[in-house]
XYZ file of C-alpha atoms in Angstrom:
612
model
C 0.132 -0.320 0.180
C 1.542 3.615 -1.175
C 2.615 5.370 1.792
C 3.635 8.686 0.092
C 3.413 10.856 -2.935
C 6.475 9.083 -4.512
C 4.700 5.723 -4.421
C 1.775 6.439 -6.303
C 0.757 5.296 -9.622
C 1.013 7.952 -12.723
C -2.763 7.588 -12.761
C -3.224 8.871 -9.354
C -0.413 11.488 -9.491
C -2.335 12.821 -12.674
C -5.493 13.420 -10.225
C -3.339 15.115 -7.628
C -1.878 17.435 -10.178
C -5.688 18.365 -11.184
C -6.054 19.846 -8.182
C -2.874 21.706 -8.079
C -3.859 25.523 -9.348
C -0.196 26.940 -9.674
C 2.898 26.677 -11.755
C 4.688 27.183 -8.708
C 3.174 24.583 -6.635
C 4.118 22.596 -9.574
C 7.319 23.296 -9.202
C 7.484 22.825 -5.641
C 6.256 19.224 -6.330
C 9.030 18.501 -8.577
C 11.267 19.482 -6.426
C 10.390 17.320 -3.432
C 12.247 14.005 -5.050
C 13.563 12.454 -8.198
C 10.592 10.595 -8.873
C 8.189 13.109 -8.717
C 10.462 15.177 -11.143
C 10.613 12.806 -13.533
C 7.088 12.972 -13.277
C 6.353 16.657 -13.243
C 8.809 16.931 -16.462
C 7.317 14.143 -18.497
C 3.536 14.056 -17.714
C 3.082 16.689 -14.942
C 2.771 19.370 -17.041
C 0.911 18.368 -19.886
C -1.909 17.356 -17.238
C -1.277 20.761 -15.773
C -2.406 22.332 -19.167
C -4.801 20.211 -19.901
C -7.016 20.542 -16.921
C -6.363 24.428 -16.352
C -7.185 25.692 -19.836
C -9.022 22.762 -21.695
C -10.143 25.274 -24.292
C -6.623 26.394 -25.577
C -5.057 23.974 -27.851
C -1.152 23.998 -27.612
C 1.907 22.855 -28.998
C 3.465 19.482 -26.566
C 5.907 21.436 -24.929
C 4.035 21.581 -21.870
C 6.565 23.769 -19.496
C 6.556 26.365 -21.008
C 2.923 26.140 -22.086
C 2.374 26.036 -18.998
C 4.172 29.314 -17.763
C 2.627 31.189 -20.653
C -0.758 30.240 -20.562
C -0.538 31.042 -16.540
C 0.874 34.186 -17.461
C -1.548 35.117 -19.793
C -4.507 34.179 -17.309
C -2.850 36.335 -14.858
C -2.250 39.223 -17.069
C -5.767 39.562 -18.014
C -6.798 39.332 -14.188
C -4.246 41.931 -13.432
C -5.280 43.900 -16.843
C -1.534 44.035 -17.782
C -1.303 45.375 -21.658
C 0.912 47.193 -23.496
C -0.793 49.015 -26.509
C 0.625 50.503 -29.323
C -0.105 51.248 -32.908
C 1.376 49.211 -35.958
C 2.212 50.440 -38.716
C 4.459 49.970 -42.353
C 7.402 51.245 -42.509
C 7.474 54.437 -44.677
C 8.469 53.885 -48.462
C 11.406 55.406 -49.818
C 10.020 57.560 -52.230
C 6.775 58.141 -50.569
C 5.582 61.753 -49.205
C 4.598 61.998 -46.367
C 1.464 63.865 -46.884
C 0.705 60.403 -48.929
C 1.284 58.076 -45.975
C 0.036 54.461 -44.672
C -3.617 55.867 -43.341
C -4.108 59.040 -44.663
C -7.144 60.079 -45.493
C -7.740 60.567 -49.997
C -8.414 63.789 -50.773
C -12.667 64.367 -50.182
C -12.679 62.201 -47.380
C -13.690 63.035 -43.909
C -13.186 59.680 -42.149
C -10.108 57.097 -41.854
C -10.528 53.728 -43.443
C -12.351 51.426 -41.602
C -9.907 47.915 -40.660
C -10.681 44.554 -41.257
C -8.629 42.339 -39.631
C -7.167 38.290 -39.699
C -4.436 36.708 -38.163
C -3.026 33.406 -37.373
C 0.542 31.931 -35.787
C 2.008 28.599 -36.423
C 5.022 26.515 -34.365
C 8.109 26.333 -36.494
C 10.268 24.789 -34.634
C 11.159 22.668 -32.054
C 10.893 25.444 -29.200
C 7.918 27.194 -27.959
C 9.057 30.855 -29.380
C 9.114 28.949 -32.642
C 6.769 30.358 -34.718
C 5.044 32.200 -37.074
C 2.510 34.841 -36.925
C 1.049 36.435 -39.833
C -1.292 39.629 -39.796
C -3.525 41.100 -42.750
C -5.911 43.819 -42.976
C -7.358 46.099 -45.087
C -6.310 50.018 -45.221
C -8.817 51.503 -47.361
C -7.841 49.864 -51.329
C -4.221 48.997 -49.898
C -3.988 45.362 -48.274
C -1.012 45.493 -45.516
C 0.338 42.187 -44.369
C 2.974 41.725 -42.017
C 4.606 38.216 -41.341
C 6.530 37.793 -37.631
C 9.215 35.057 -36.844
C 10.284 34.465 -33.654
C 12.405 31.619 -31.796
C 16.209 30.966 -31.279
C 17.232 30.314 -34.707
C 15.834 34.020 -35.232
C 17.687 35.048 -32.456
C 20.913 33.727 -33.578
C 20.055 35.706 -36.784
C 19.886 38.866 -34.719
C 22.858 38.604 -33.182
C 24.810 37.867 -36.748
C 23.172 40.184 -38.535
C 21.688 43.612 -39.514
C 18.729 44.332 -41.461
C 19.783 42.386 -44.952
C 16.346 44.181 -46.993
C 14.147 47.092 -47.140
C 11.624 45.521 -45.286
C 12.584 43.563 -43.046
C 13.475 44.221 -39.451
C 14.460 43.021 -35.649
C 12.266 44.225 -32.796
C 13.757 44.926 -29.493
C 12.298 41.374 -28.644
C 14.605 40.184 -31.195
C 11.535 39.304 -33.382
C 12.183 39.616 -37.309
C 9.281 41.238 -39.358
C 8.781 41.397 -42.943
C 5.885 44.010 -44.794
C 3.811 43.770 -47.911
C 1.844 46.819 -48.633
C -0.268 45.787 -51.674
C -2.668 47.793 -53.684
C -3.177 48.209 -57.309
C -3.092 51.454 -58.981
C -6.108 51.351 -60.226
C -7.726 51.012 -56.997
C -8.972 54.062 -55.190
C -9.849 54.582 -51.691
C -13.570 54.954 -50.784
C -15.203 52.813 -53.869
C -12.780 49.998 -53.926
C -11.993 49.859 -50.481
C -10.997 46.169 -48.533
C -13.949 44.983 -46.728
C -12.955 41.400 -46.284
C -9.795 39.959 -45.726
C -9.042 36.437 -44.891
C -5.943 34.452 -44.105
C -5.413 30.488 -45.636
C -4.126 28.748 -42.021
C -0.970 27.188 -42.686
C -2.935 23.470 -43.345
C -4.432 25.151 -45.629
C -1.706 25.875 -48.032
C 0.188 23.840 -50.283
C 3.158 26.199 -49.424
C 5.338 26.651 -46.286
C 7.346 29.490 -47.829
C 4.269 31.465 -48.963
C 0.795 33.304 -48.039
C -2.425 33.028 -49.321
C -4.968 35.817 -48.614
C -8.567 36.361 -49.951
C -9.795 40.104 -50.186
C -13.140 40.995 -50.782
C -13.946 44.678 -52.010
C -16.676 47.141 -52.153
C -16.674 47.275 -55.847
C -17.027 43.570 -55.938
C -13.742 42.144 -56.794
C -13.306 38.814 -54.537
C -10.087 37.920 -55.417
C -7.162 35.404 -53.888
C -3.282 36.978 -53.635
C 0.090 35.103 -53.049
C 3.525 36.825 -51.916
C 6.695 34.519 -50.944
C 8.315 34.922 -47.920
C 11.705 35.515 -49.429
C 10.454 38.279 -51.927
C 9.438 41.377 -50.032
C 7.306 43.848 -51.735
C 6.159 41.216 -54.612
C 2.833 39.829 -54.768
C 0.275 37.506 -57.166
C -3.357 37.632 -58.172
C -3.740 33.729 -58.006
C -7.164 33.251 -58.190
C -10.591 35.033 -58.761
C -13.873 34.379 -57.447
C -16.494 34.439 -59.886
C -20.274 36.231 -59.241
C -22.851 38.837 -60.953
C -20.495 41.857 -59.358
C -22.523 42.461 -56.297
C -20.411 44.598 -53.764
C -18.809 42.439 -50.778
C -19.823 43.216 -47.545
C -18.278 40.577 -45.610
C -16.465 37.082 -45.661
C -15.796 33.802 -43.794
C -13.824 30.801 -44.193
C -14.098 27.404 -42.916
C -11.189 25.745 -41.140
C -11.530 22.687 -42.828
C -8.125 21.704 -45.279
C -10.483 22.528 -48.142
C -11.429 25.622 -46.813
C -15.519 26.953 -47.969
C -15.658 30.615 -48.254
C -18.700 32.613 -47.733
C -19.539 35.734 -49.328
C -21.848 38.474 -48.521
C -22.694 39.622 -52.204
C -24.844 43.013 -52.304
C -27.844 43.047 -49.906
C -29.171 39.511 -49.604
C -26.763 36.674 -51.470
C -24.833 33.953 -49.844
C -22.265 32.982 -52.184
C -20.317 29.689 -51.359
C -17.172 28.859 -52.985
C -14.433 26.005 -52.803
C -11.408 27.239 -52.477
C -9.234 25.436 -54.593
C -5.668 26.696 -55.036
C -3.905 27.087 -58.269
C -7.106 27.431 -60.031
C -7.645 31.227 -62.144
C -11.307 31.098 -61.692
C -13.512 29.642 -59.243
C -17.362 29.704 -59.811
C -19.737 29.037 -56.455
C -21.099 25.834 -55.299
C -24.341 27.085 -54.094
C -25.794 30.353 -54.130
C -28.200 31.306 -51.188
C -31.153 34.096 -51.499
C -32.029 35.622 -47.823
C -35.840 35.884 -47.618
C -37.295 37.954 -45.712
C -40.629 40.570 -45.846
C -39.099 43.245 -43.877
C -37.693 46.118 -46.047
C -34.143 47.741 -45.561
C -32.949 44.099 -44.467
C -29.648 42.862 -45.364
C -26.865 40.772 -44.719
C -24.493 41.938 -42.327
C -22.437 38.912 -41.162
C -21.419 35.166 -41.545
C -19.562 33.014 -39.537
C -18.575 29.348 -39.663
C -19.834 27.769 -36.624
C -17.817 24.205 -37.693
C -17.227 23.275 -41.575
C -20.384 22.352 -42.620
C -22.875 25.011 -40.510
C -22.833 28.584 -41.656
C -24.338 31.663 -39.453
C -25.579 34.634 -41.151
C -26.469 37.642 -39.463
C -29.093 40.157 -40.838
C -31.252 43.070 -39.795
C -33.370 44.761 -39.453
C -35.931 41.695 -39.528
C -37.668 39.453 -36.655
C -35.019 36.600 -37.505
C -31.800 38.540 -38.011
C -29.749 34.931 -37.258
C -30.178 32.094 -39.742
C -28.191 28.553 -39.812
C -27.366 27.022 -42.990
C -26.036 23.360 -44.075
C -23.286 23.820 -46.292
C -20.385 21.226 -47.747
C -19.015 20.861 -51.391
C -21.660 18.166 -52.178
C -24.832 19.718 -50.825
C -26.231 23.089 -49.621
C -29.675 24.219 -48.052
C -31.052 27.082 -49.536
C -33.674 27.324 -46.307
C -32.145 27.857 -42.994
C -31.930 24.583 -40.513
C -32.298 26.995 -37.928
C -33.536 30.407 -36.756
C -33.020 32.695 -34.067
C -34.913 35.463 -32.761
C -33.330 38.019 -30.527
C -36.050 39.081 -28.047
C -39.215 37.691 -26.679
C -40.667 41.002 -27.082
C -43.297 42.242 -29.557
C -42.923 41.509 -33.507
C -42.902 45.643 -34.222
C -39.139 45.938 -31.417
C -37.727 42.699 -33.080
C -37.962 44.594 -36.224
C -35.448 47.156 -34.826
C -32.972 44.457 -34.045
C -29.721 43.483 -36.287
C -26.914 41.394 -36.385
C -23.421 42.965 -36.781
C -21.274 40.277 -35.570
C -20.966 36.359 -34.841
C -18.297 34.420 -33.041
C -18.199 30.669 -32.125
C -17.051 29.617 -28.720
C -13.977 27.681 -28.594
C -14.832 23.684 -29.048
C -13.082 22.887 -25.793
C -15.153 25.589 -23.848
C -16.693 23.489 -20.809
C -20.321 23.021 -22.198
C -19.580 22.860 -25.731
C -19.828 19.180 -26.567
C -18.834 19.475 -30.131
C -18.066 21.873 -32.142
C -19.942 25.142 -33.227
C -22.594 24.323 -30.193
C -22.302 27.733 -28.682
C -22.006 31.124 -30.482
C -22.121 34.423 -29.918
C -23.932 37.193 -31.511
C -24.057 41.354 -31.038
C -25.543 43.806 -33.045
C -27.632 47.134 -32.794
C -29.338 46.916 -29.451
C -25.971 46.717 -27.490
C -26.722 43.297 -25.809
C -24.511 40.287 -26.827
C -26.186 36.780 -26.567
C -24.913 33.280 -26.005
C -26.904 30.592 -28.550
C -26.443 26.693 -28.314
C -27.838 24.846 -30.916
C -29.080 22.051 -28.614
C -31.632 24.650 -26.818
C -34.783 24.977 -28.129
C -34.761 28.875 -27.025
C -33.552 31.389 -28.928
C -30.414 32.796 -26.609
C -29.285 31.112 -23.089
C -27.466 33.567 -21.350
C -26.910 37.737 -22.083
C -23.901 39.808 -21.666
C -25.156 43.762 -20.974
C -22.365 46.398 -20.205
C -24.452 48.255 -17.475
C -22.664 51.447 -18.620
C -22.044 51.701 -21.848
C -25.500 49.920 -22.551
C -27.269 51.151 -25.783
C -24.095 50.824 -28.324
C -23.788 49.076 -30.815
C -21.602 45.528 -30.770
C -19.615 46.156 -34.228
C -17.398 42.783 -33.348
C -16.667 39.576 -31.368
C -13.787 37.716 -30.135
C -13.787 34.848 -27.925
C -10.559 34.187 -25.893
C -9.272 30.468 -24.257
C -9.408 32.096 -20.733
C -12.987 32.185 -19.908
C -13.475 35.522 -21.569
C -14.117 37.259 -24.850
C -13.831 40.694 -26.330
C -16.390 43.176 -27.768
C -15.870 45.778 -30.204
C -18.023 48.940 -29.302
C -19.954 51.618 -32.017
C -18.509 54.478 -29.995
C -15.692 55.887 -27.954
C -13.046 53.309 -29.700
C -14.409 51.128 -26.389
C -12.803 47.479 -26.238
C -15.245 45.961 -23.423
C -13.849 42.713 -21.927
C -16.227 40.029 -20.606
C -16.213 36.668 -18.779
C -18.466 33.517 -19.855
C -16.984 31.675 -16.794
C -20.640 31.904 -15.252
C -22.750 31.438 -18.083
C -20.514 28.085 -18.544
C -20.859 26.755 -15.457
C -24.465 26.788 -15.551
C -24.617 25.338 -18.944
C -22.473 22.774 -17.761
C -25.427 21.504 -15.598
C -26.722 18.782 -18.039
C -29.636 16.607 -18.072
C -28.819 13.858 -20.570
C -32.198 12.684 -21.174
C -33.026 16.245 -22.997
C -29.838 16.325 -24.702
C -28.965 19.698 -23.656
C -28.421 21.567 -20.566
C -31.387 21.370 -18.331
C -30.591 25.173 -16.922
C -31.350 26.137 -20.586
C -35.175 25.255 -20.087
C -35.431 27.363 -17.271
C -33.320 30.156 -18.216
C -34.263 33.345 -17.039
C -35.037 36.555 -19.404
C -32.232 39.372 -19.224
C -32.150 42.078 -16.924
C -33.934 44.885 -17.065
C -32.186 48.023 -19.095
C -32.435 51.466 -18.549
C -35.533 52.797 -20.733
C -33.317 55.205 -22.316
C -29.534 56.378 -23.291
C -27.699 57.751 -20.978
C -29.006 56.105 -17.592
C -26.625 53.451 -17.999
C -24.677 54.386 -14.408
C -28.168 54.320 -12.403
C -28.831 50.842 -13.115
C -29.493 48.810 -9.447
C -28.112 45.569 -10.041
C -24.707 44.621 -11.862
C -26.562 42.589 -14.652
C -25.075 39.392 -13.151
C -21.483 40.317 -14.077
C -18.695 40.063 -12.081
C -15.758 42.260 -11.309
C -13.840 40.728 -14.014
C -16.010 42.503 -16.904
C -14.284 45.682 -17.856
C -13.962 48.378 -20.390
C -10.634 50.356 -22.073
C -10.437 52.833 -24.338
C -8.644 52.329 -27.590
C -8.243 56.587 -28.645
C -5.175 56.714 -30.750
C -3.448 60.479 -30.983
C -2.056 60.722 -35.104
C 1.478 61.688 -33.581
C 3.037 61.997 -37.484
C 0.342 64.968 -37.841
C 1.286 67.153 -35.086
C 0.307 70.329 -36.731
C -3.389 68.662 -37.484
C -5.737 69.584 -34.564
C -7.769 66.167 -33.558
C -11.006 65.943 -34.759
C -13.976 64.671 -31.901
C -14.096 61.692 -34.407
C -10.581 60.431 -33.717
C -11.905 59.608 -29.873
C -15.268 58.330 -31.044
C -14.112 55.373 -33.574
C -15.924 52.075 -33.472
C -14.376 48.987 -32.661
C -14.534 47.506 -36.382
C -12.805 44.447 -36.266
C -10.960 42.086 -33.692
C -8.550 39.363 -34.334
C -6.134 37.008 -31.959
C -3.667 34.781 -33.943
C -4.272 32.041 -31.283
C -6.019 31.225 -28.236
C -2.680 31.426 -26.531
C -1.147 34.110 -28.044
C -0.752 37.286 -25.588
C -1.480 38.947 -28.563
C -4.446 40.987 -29.838
C -5.400 43.133 -33.004
C -8.183 45.954 -32.657
C -9.032 48.323 -35.775
C -10.212 51.366 -35.235
C -10.756 54.177 -37.701
C -7.485 55.175 -39.766
C -5.261 52.482 -37.213
C -4.567 49.490 -36.084
C -3.674 48.451 -32.243
C -1.731 45.909 -30.871
C -3.001 44.688 -27.774
C 0.113 42.368 -25.645
C -0.928 40.757 -22.636
C 1.427 40.944 -20.080
C 3.489 43.047 -17.527
C 6.543 44.996 -18.412
C 7.941 44.668 -14.836
C 7.416 41.077 -14.669
C 10.652 39.418 -14.379
C 9.500 36.137 -15.767
C 7.386 37.068 -18.684
C 6.028 34.808 -21.544
C 8.716 33.353 -22.859
C 8.505 34.860 -26.341
C 9.495 38.566 -24.298
C 12.225 36.983 -22.392
C 14.468 38.706 -24.471
C 16.306 41.438 -22.082
C 14.504 40.270 -19.160
C 17.708 38.100 -17.798
C 19.678 41.063 -17.309
C 16.479 42.566 -15.331
C 16.302 39.563 -12.671
C 19.833 40.669 -11.720
C 19.903 44.349 -11.994
C 18.874 46.776 -8.995
C 15.555 48.620 -9.356
C 16.867 52.495 -11.054
C 18.598 50.344 -13.319
C 16.165 47.320 -14.429
C 13.767 50.818 -14.795
C 16.282 51.673 -17.308
C 16.151 48.150 -19.016
C 12.227 47.973 -18.785
C 12.344 51.320 -21.054
C 14.466 50.008 -23.463
C 13.014 46.307 -23.877
C 9.308 47.904 -24.146
C 9.261 50.942 -25.283
C 12.795 52.111 -27.086
C 10.462 54.195 -29.536
C 8.497 55.870 -27.013
C 4.966 54.557 -28.991
C 3.250 52.488 -26.104
C 0.121 53.847 -25.183
C -1.119 54.769 -22.312
C -4.768 53.684 -21.815
C -7.894 54.399 -20.044
C -10.245 51.913 -18.545
C -13.315 51.251 -16.185
C -14.729 48.714 -14.247
C -18.494 47.360 -15.551
C -20.080 48.457 -12.037
C -23.322 49.719 -11.170
C -23.571 53.127 -10.090
C -20.691 55.839 -10.702
C -17.771 54.539 -12.201
C -13.790 55.193 -11.192
C -11.650 55.853 -14.258
C -8.385 54.459 -14.125
C -5.319 55.340 -16.563
C -1.948 53.958 -17.380
C 1.330 55.561 -16.497
C 4.368 55.691 -19.316
C 6.529 52.827 -19.520
C 9.394 53.052 -16.681
C 7.066 54.736 -14.498
C 4.725 53.582 -11.481
C 1.124 53.787 -11.166
C -0.833 53.805 -7.285
C -0.069 50.571 -6.869
C -3.636 49.224 -6.359
C -3.662 45.632 -5.088
C -4.707 43.580 -7.791
C -3.706 45.637 -10.597
C -0.924 46.111 -12.821
C 1.712 48.122 -11.511
C 1.316 51.277 -14.280
C -2.175 51.880 -13.651
C -3.443 54.599 -11.296
C -6.651 56.346 -10.983
C -7.495 59.221 -12.735
């Protein structure tokens, strides 16, 4: 009979590890004896990651994964983030007034970015990865490919920049930029309205990137770029249709992906993406039936490779789910969703602008595409379940900014999701833990959670705009729900007065390379903001930011502060953002201080926050 931990079989040790809450405690267990050290190194970190972060797929570098994911979760809890505006380098022959993001003559507002990103591992180390982000900047497509890892670090040490569009940043990551714009395209009529990157499992070549773009003028193309040829690109494929404007598009996750494009007001075209073909005809065209006037399609998303959700509005059934496939696609929806149980006249006002499926491994998801979020005109974010007869099973309401429309959604792997507001460049952070815990109480006889049958109606909201702070209850939310302002000042245009529109922009799009990535990209008017979830004063940050942290661990506080500025903000481009928590009653605004300085030292908060 076992008398100590080291005598237990691996199956029981795995049960013990499942109750360990921190990596530090797991490390302490590994230091207790040689046998437990071997177990923790081989199986302990894997069990820890899979138990605490079941919805986040990672590469099998379990020790580094435990370190990185714990840091990421802690950064969200402490609101530790580093924000900066990302822009491609200026071309050598480009006039200053015609740089990236400048408004064309006659335009009253900047471009509305549409963003896509992904990352893939490229070596036998946690930090060996390639990160790709692309966005539409008016009629121009911008692409950044970033390489990380020990091999890239060695290159940085051995040589300096070796190409016009290549650079190494302060973290020893190598970036290469592409700015793609046909001379015949004009900002405005030819703006990019959809951007989709083919993932590495969908591409035939590992040294290329395949990007599908849709434009307001009706063009729907796939272009390719070669990693080894900066600045060059080639139009690979044209997707044929009747010339309607491309309003939105989405790509499935299958190895042979399907493309769904919103064309005009009420047409959805389904294509099978085949690399190497010059032209591709649609497999199926779906005409959306609706008796409501002015109803149009706003968004599409693949819940899984054979299920497509479409957001419409204004209409009484603004969410419709279709069965799709390379062999057969249904013309009629297999499921429709209301957004409110109110009168028919009220329901006609609702419009769905954004849809997003929750990760497959989320606590209440039994299979891919069961749960998805929707956000629209009324400002309420709803959680839908295909297994439930109800139109929605939970709601998320901001008690302060209650009536602002929701333009974008991004589920995360740490029990949270982001929502982009239509006003004030406001990014909202919500927790899904409480809602998913309720859905996990399942009734096997019904085949879906019993909680869904008795789900309460959403809490009442203020009767008029501007009354959001007078709510007596916190709408069931926890203090981990908070909002952050992404307002950005263009430092290149110092002589141009800042317009009221700059701080009142919408958050048009959101993207993250992966669920385990510490980076989030947010598109506001005329800019793309990169948010890195990490603490600048953390001596043991995520391994991809660990370059330069070794010397900080061994130096005095004053010297370490100088190292912090050189590591995180050498060009003085990090933004100081403002935020507030979603609480009832009066809210307290908090502000970030510059990198290298300390805030008010509030318990549970990152060192850079202070009370404004």
